[in-house]
CSV table of N, CA and C in Angstrom, one decimal:
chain,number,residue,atom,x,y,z
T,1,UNK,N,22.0,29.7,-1.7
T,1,UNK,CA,20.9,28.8,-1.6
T,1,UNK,C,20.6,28.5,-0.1
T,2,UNK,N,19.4,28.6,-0.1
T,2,UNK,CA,19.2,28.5,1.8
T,2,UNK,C,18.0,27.1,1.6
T,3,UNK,N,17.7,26.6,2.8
T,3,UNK,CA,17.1,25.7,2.7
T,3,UNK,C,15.8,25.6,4.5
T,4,UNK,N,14.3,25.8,3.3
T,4,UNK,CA,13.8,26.0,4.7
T,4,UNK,C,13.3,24.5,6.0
T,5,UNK,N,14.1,24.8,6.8
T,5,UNK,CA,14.6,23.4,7.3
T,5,UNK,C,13.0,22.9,8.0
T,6,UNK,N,12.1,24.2,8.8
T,6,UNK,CA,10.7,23.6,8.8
T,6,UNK,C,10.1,22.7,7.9
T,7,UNK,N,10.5,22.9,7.1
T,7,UNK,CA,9.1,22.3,5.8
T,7,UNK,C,10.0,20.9,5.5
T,8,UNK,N,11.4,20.9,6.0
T,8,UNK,CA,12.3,19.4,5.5
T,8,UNK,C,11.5,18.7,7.1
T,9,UNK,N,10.9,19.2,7.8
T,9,UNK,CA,10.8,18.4,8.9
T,9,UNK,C,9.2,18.0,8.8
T,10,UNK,N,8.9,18.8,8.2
T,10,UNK,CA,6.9,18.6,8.6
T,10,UNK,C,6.7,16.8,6.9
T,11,UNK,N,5.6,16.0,7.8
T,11,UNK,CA,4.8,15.4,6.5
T,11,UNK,C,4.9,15.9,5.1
T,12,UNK,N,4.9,15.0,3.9
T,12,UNK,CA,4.9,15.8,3.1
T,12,UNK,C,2.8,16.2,2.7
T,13,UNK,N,2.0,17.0,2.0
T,13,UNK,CA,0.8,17.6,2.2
T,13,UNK,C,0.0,16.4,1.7
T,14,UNK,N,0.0,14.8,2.3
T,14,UNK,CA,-1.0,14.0,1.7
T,14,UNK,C,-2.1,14.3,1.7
T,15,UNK,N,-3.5,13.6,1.2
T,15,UNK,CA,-4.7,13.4,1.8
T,15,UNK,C,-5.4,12.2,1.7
T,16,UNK,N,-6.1,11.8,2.5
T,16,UNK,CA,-6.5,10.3,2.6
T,16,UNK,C,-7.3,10.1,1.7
T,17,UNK,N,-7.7,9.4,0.9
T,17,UNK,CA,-8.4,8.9,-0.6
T,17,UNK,C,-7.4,8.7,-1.5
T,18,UNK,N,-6.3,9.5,-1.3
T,18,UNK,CA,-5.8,9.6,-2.9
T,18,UNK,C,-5.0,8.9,-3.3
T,19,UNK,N,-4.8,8.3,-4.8
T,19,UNK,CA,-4.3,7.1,-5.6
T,19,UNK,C,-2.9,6.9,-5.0
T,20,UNK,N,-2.4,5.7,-4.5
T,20,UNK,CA,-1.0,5.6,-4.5
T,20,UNK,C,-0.2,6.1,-5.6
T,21,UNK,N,-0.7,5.9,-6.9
T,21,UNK,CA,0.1,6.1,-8.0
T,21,UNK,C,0.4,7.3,-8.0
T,22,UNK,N,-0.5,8.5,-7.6
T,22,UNK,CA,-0.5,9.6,-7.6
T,22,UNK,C,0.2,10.2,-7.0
T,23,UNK,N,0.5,9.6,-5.6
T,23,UNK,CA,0.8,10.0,-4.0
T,23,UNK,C,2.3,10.0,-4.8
T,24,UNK,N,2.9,8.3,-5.1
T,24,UNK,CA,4.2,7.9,-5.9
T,24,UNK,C,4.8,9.2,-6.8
T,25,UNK,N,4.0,9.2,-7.5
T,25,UNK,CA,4.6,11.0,-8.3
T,25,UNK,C,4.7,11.6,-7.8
T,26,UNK,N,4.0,12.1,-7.4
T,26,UNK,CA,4.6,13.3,-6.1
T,26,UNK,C,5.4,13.5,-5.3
T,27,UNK,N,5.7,12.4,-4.5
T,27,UNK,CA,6.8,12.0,-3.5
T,27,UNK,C,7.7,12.0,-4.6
T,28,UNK,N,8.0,11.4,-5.1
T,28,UNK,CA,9.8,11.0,-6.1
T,28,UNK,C,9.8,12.6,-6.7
T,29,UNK,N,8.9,12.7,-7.1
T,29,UNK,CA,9.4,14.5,-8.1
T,29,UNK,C,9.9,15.0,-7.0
T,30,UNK,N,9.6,15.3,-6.1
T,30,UNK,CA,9.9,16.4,-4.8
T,30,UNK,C,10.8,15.6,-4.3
T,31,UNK,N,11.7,14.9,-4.0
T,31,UNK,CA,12.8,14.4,-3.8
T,31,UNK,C,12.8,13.4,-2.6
T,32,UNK,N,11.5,12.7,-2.6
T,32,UNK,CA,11.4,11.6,-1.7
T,32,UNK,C,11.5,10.3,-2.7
T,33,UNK,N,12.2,9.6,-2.3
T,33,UNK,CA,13.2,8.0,-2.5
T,33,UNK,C,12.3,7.2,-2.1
T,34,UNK,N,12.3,6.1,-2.6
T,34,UNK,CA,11.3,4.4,-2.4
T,34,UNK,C,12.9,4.1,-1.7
T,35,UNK,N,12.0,3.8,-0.6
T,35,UNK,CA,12.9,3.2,0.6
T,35,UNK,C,12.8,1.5,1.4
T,36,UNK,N,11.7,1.2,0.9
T,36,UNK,CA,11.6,0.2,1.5
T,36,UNK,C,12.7,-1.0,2.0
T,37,UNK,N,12.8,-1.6,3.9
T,37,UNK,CA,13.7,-2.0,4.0
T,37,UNK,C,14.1,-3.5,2.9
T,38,UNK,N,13.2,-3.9,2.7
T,38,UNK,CA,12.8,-5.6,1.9
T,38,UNK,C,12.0,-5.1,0.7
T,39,UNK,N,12.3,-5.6,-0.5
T,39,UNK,CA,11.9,-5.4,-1.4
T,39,UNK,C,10.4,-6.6,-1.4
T,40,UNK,N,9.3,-6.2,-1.9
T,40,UNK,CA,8.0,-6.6,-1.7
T,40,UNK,C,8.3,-7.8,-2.6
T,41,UNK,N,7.3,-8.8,-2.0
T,41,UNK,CA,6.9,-10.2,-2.6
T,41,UNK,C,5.8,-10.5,-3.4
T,42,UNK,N,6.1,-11.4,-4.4
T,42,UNK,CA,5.2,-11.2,-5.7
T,42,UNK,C,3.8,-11.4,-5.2
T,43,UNK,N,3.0,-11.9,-4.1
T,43,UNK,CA,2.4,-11.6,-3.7
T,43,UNK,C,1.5,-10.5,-3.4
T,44,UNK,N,2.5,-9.6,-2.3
T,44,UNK,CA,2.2,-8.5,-2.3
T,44,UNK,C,2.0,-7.3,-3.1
T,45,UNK,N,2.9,-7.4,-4.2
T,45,UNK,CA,2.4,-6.3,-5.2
T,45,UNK,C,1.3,-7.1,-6.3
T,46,UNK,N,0.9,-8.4,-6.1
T,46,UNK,CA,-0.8,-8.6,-6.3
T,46,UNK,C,-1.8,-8.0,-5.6
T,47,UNK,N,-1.6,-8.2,-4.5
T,47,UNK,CA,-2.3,-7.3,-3.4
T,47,UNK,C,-2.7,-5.8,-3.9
T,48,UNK,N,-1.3,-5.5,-3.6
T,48,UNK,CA,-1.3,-4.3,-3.5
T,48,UNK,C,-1.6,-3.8,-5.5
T,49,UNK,N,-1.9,-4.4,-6.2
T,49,UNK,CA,-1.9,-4.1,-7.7
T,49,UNK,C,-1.0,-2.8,-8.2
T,50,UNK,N,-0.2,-2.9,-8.0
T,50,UNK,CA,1.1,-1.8,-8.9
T,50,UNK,C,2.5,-3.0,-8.6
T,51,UNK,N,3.2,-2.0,-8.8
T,51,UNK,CA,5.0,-2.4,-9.0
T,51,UNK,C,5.7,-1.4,-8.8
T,52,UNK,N,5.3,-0.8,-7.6
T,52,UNK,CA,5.9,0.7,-7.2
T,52,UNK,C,7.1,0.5,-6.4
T,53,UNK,N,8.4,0.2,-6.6
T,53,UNK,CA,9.8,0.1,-6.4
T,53,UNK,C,9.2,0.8,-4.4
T,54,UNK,N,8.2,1.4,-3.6
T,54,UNK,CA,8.3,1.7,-2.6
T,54,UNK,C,7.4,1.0,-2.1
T,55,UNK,N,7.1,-0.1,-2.3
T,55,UNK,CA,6.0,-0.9,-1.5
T,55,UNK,C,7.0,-1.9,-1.0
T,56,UNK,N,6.8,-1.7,0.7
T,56,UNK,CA,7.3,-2.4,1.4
T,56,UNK,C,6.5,-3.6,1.7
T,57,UNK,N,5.4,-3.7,1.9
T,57,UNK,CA,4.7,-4.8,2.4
T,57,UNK,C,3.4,-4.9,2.4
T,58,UNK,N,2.2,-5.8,2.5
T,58,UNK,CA,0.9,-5.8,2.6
T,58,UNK,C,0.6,-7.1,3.0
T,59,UNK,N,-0.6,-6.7,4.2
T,59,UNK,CA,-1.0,-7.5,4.4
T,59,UNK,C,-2.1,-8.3,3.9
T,60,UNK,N,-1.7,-9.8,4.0
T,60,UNK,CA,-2.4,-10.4,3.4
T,60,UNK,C,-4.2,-11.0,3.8
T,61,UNK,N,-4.4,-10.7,4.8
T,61,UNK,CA,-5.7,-10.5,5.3
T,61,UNK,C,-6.2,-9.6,6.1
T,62,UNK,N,-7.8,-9.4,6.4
T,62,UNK,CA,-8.6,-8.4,7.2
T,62,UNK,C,-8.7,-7.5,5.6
T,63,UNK,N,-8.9,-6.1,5.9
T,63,UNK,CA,-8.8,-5.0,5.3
T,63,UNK,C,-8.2,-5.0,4.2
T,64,UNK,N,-6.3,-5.6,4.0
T,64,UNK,CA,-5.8,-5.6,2.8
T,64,UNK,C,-4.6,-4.2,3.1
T,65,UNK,N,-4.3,-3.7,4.0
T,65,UNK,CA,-3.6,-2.5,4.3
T,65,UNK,C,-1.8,-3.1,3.3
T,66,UNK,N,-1.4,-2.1,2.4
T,66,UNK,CA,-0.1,-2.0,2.5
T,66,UNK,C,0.4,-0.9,2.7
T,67,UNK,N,1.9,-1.1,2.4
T,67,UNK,CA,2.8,0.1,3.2
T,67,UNK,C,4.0,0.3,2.2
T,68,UNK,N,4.0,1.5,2.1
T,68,UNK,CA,5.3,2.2,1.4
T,68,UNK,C,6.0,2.7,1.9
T,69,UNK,N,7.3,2.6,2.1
T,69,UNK,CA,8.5,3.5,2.4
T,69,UNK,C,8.9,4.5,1.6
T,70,UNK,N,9.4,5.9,1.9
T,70,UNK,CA,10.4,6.6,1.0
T,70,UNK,C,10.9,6.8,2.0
T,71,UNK,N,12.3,8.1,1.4
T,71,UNK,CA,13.3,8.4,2.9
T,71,UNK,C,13.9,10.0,1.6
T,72,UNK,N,13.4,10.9,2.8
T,72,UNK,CA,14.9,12.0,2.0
T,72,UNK,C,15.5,12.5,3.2
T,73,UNK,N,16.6,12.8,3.0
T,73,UNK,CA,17.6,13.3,4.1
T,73,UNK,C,17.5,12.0,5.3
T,74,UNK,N,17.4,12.6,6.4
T,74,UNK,CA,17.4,12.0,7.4
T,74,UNK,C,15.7,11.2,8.1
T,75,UNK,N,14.7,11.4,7.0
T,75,UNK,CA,13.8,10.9,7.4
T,75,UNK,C,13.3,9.9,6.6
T,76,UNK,N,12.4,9.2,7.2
T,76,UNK,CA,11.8,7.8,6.2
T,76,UNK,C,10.3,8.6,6.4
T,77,UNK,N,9.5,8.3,5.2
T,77,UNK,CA,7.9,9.0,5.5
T,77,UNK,C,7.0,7.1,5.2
T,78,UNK,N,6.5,7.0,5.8
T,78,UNK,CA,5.5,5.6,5.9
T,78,UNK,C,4.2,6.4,5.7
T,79,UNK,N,3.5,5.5,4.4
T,79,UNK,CA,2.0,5.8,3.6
T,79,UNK,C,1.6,4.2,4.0
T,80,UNK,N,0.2,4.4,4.4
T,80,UNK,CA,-0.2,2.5,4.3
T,80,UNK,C,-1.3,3.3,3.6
T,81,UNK,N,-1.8,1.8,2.8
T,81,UNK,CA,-3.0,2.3,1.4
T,81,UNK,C,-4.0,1.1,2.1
T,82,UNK,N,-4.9,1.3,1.5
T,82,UNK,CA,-6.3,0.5,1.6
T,82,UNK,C,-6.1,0.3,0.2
T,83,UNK,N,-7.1,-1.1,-0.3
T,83,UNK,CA,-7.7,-1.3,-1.7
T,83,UNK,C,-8.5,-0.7,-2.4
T,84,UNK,N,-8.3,0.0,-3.1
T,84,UNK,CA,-9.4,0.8,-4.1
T,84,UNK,C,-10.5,0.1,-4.6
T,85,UNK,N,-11.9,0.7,-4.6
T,85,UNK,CA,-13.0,0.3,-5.5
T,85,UNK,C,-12.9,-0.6,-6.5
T,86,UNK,N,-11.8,0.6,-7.7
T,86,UNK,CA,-11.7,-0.2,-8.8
T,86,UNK,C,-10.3,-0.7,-8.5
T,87,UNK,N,-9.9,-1.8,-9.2
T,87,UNK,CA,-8.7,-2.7,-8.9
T,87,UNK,C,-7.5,-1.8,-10.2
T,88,UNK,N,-7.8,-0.9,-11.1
T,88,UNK,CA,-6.7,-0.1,-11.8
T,88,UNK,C,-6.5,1.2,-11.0
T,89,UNK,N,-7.1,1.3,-9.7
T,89,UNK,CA,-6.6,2.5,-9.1
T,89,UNK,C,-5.5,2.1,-8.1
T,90,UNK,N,-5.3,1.0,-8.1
T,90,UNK,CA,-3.7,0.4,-7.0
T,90,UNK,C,-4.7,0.9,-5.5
T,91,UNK,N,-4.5,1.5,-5.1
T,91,UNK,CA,-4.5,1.5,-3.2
T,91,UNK,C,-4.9,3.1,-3.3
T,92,UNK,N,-5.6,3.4,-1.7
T,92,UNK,CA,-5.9,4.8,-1.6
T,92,UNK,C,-5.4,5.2,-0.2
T,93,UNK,N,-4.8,6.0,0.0
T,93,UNK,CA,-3.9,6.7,1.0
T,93,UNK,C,-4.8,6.4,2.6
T,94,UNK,N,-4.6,5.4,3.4
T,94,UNK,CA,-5.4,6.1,4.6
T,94,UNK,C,-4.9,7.0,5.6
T,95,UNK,N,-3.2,6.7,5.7
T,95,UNK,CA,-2.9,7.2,6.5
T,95,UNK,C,-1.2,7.6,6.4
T,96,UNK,N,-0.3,7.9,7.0
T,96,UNK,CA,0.8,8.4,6.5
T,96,UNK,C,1.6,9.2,8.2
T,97,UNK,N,2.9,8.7,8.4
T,97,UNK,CA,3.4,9.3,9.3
T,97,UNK,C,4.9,9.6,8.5
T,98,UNK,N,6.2,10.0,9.6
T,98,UNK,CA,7.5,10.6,9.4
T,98,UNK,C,7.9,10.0,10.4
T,99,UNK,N,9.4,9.2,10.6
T,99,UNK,CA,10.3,8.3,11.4
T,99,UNK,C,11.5,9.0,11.4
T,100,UNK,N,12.5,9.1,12.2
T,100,UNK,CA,14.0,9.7,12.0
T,100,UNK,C,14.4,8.2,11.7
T,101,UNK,N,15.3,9.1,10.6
T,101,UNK,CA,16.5,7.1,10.3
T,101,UNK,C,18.0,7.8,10.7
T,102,UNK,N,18.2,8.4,11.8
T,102,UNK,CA,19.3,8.7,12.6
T,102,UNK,C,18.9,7.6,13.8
T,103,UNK,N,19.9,7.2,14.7
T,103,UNK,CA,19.9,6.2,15.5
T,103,UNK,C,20.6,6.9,16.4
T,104,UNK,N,20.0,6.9,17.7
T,104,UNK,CA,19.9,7.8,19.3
T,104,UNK,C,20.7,6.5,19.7
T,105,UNK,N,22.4,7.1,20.0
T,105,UNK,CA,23.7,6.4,20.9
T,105,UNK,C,22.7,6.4,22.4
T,106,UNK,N,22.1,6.8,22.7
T,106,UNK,CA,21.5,7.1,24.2
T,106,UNK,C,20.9,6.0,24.7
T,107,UNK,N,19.9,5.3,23.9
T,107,UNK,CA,19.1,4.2,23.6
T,107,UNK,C,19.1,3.0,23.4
């Protein structure tokens, strides 16, 4: 078994619009984990309208932005959603980076 370690390092292939719920399947089948450091407040998954075990937070004014964590191997991937149109589509992807959860002794 070999493992191609580019593709463990790159984003995984989001695109901006699309359903958290959707995004949520995708990430966990492919072997990305709900990571969030603090488990969300009953608030916030009003906000945010789901109960997705990776919703870390939202905010509660302006726009309405929340944030999900997952983590596989050595990296954590951060999705923040916007509010959807309709309120049964949970949140829509705006944006999405990749963090190392290794900690630099250097620093």
């Amino acid at each position: 078994m070999w493992l191609d370690l580019k593709a463990e390092q790159r984003p995984p292939d989001l695109q901006a619009g699309q359903s958290i719920l959707v995004v949520d399947q995708t990430l966990t089948s492919t072997g990305w984990n709900p990571a969030p450091v603090d488990p969300a407040r009953n608030f916030e998954q009003q906000l945010a309208g789901n109960q997705l075990s990776s919703l870390a937070s939202c905010s509660g004014t302006g726009v309405g932005y929340c944030r999900y964590d997952y983590q596989r191997s050595n990296k954590r991937l951060v999705v923040v959603t916007v509010p959807a149109s309709q309120p049964d589509e949970a949140g829509r992807v705006a944006r999405w980076w990749m963090e190392s959860t290794t900690l630099n002794p250097a620093h």
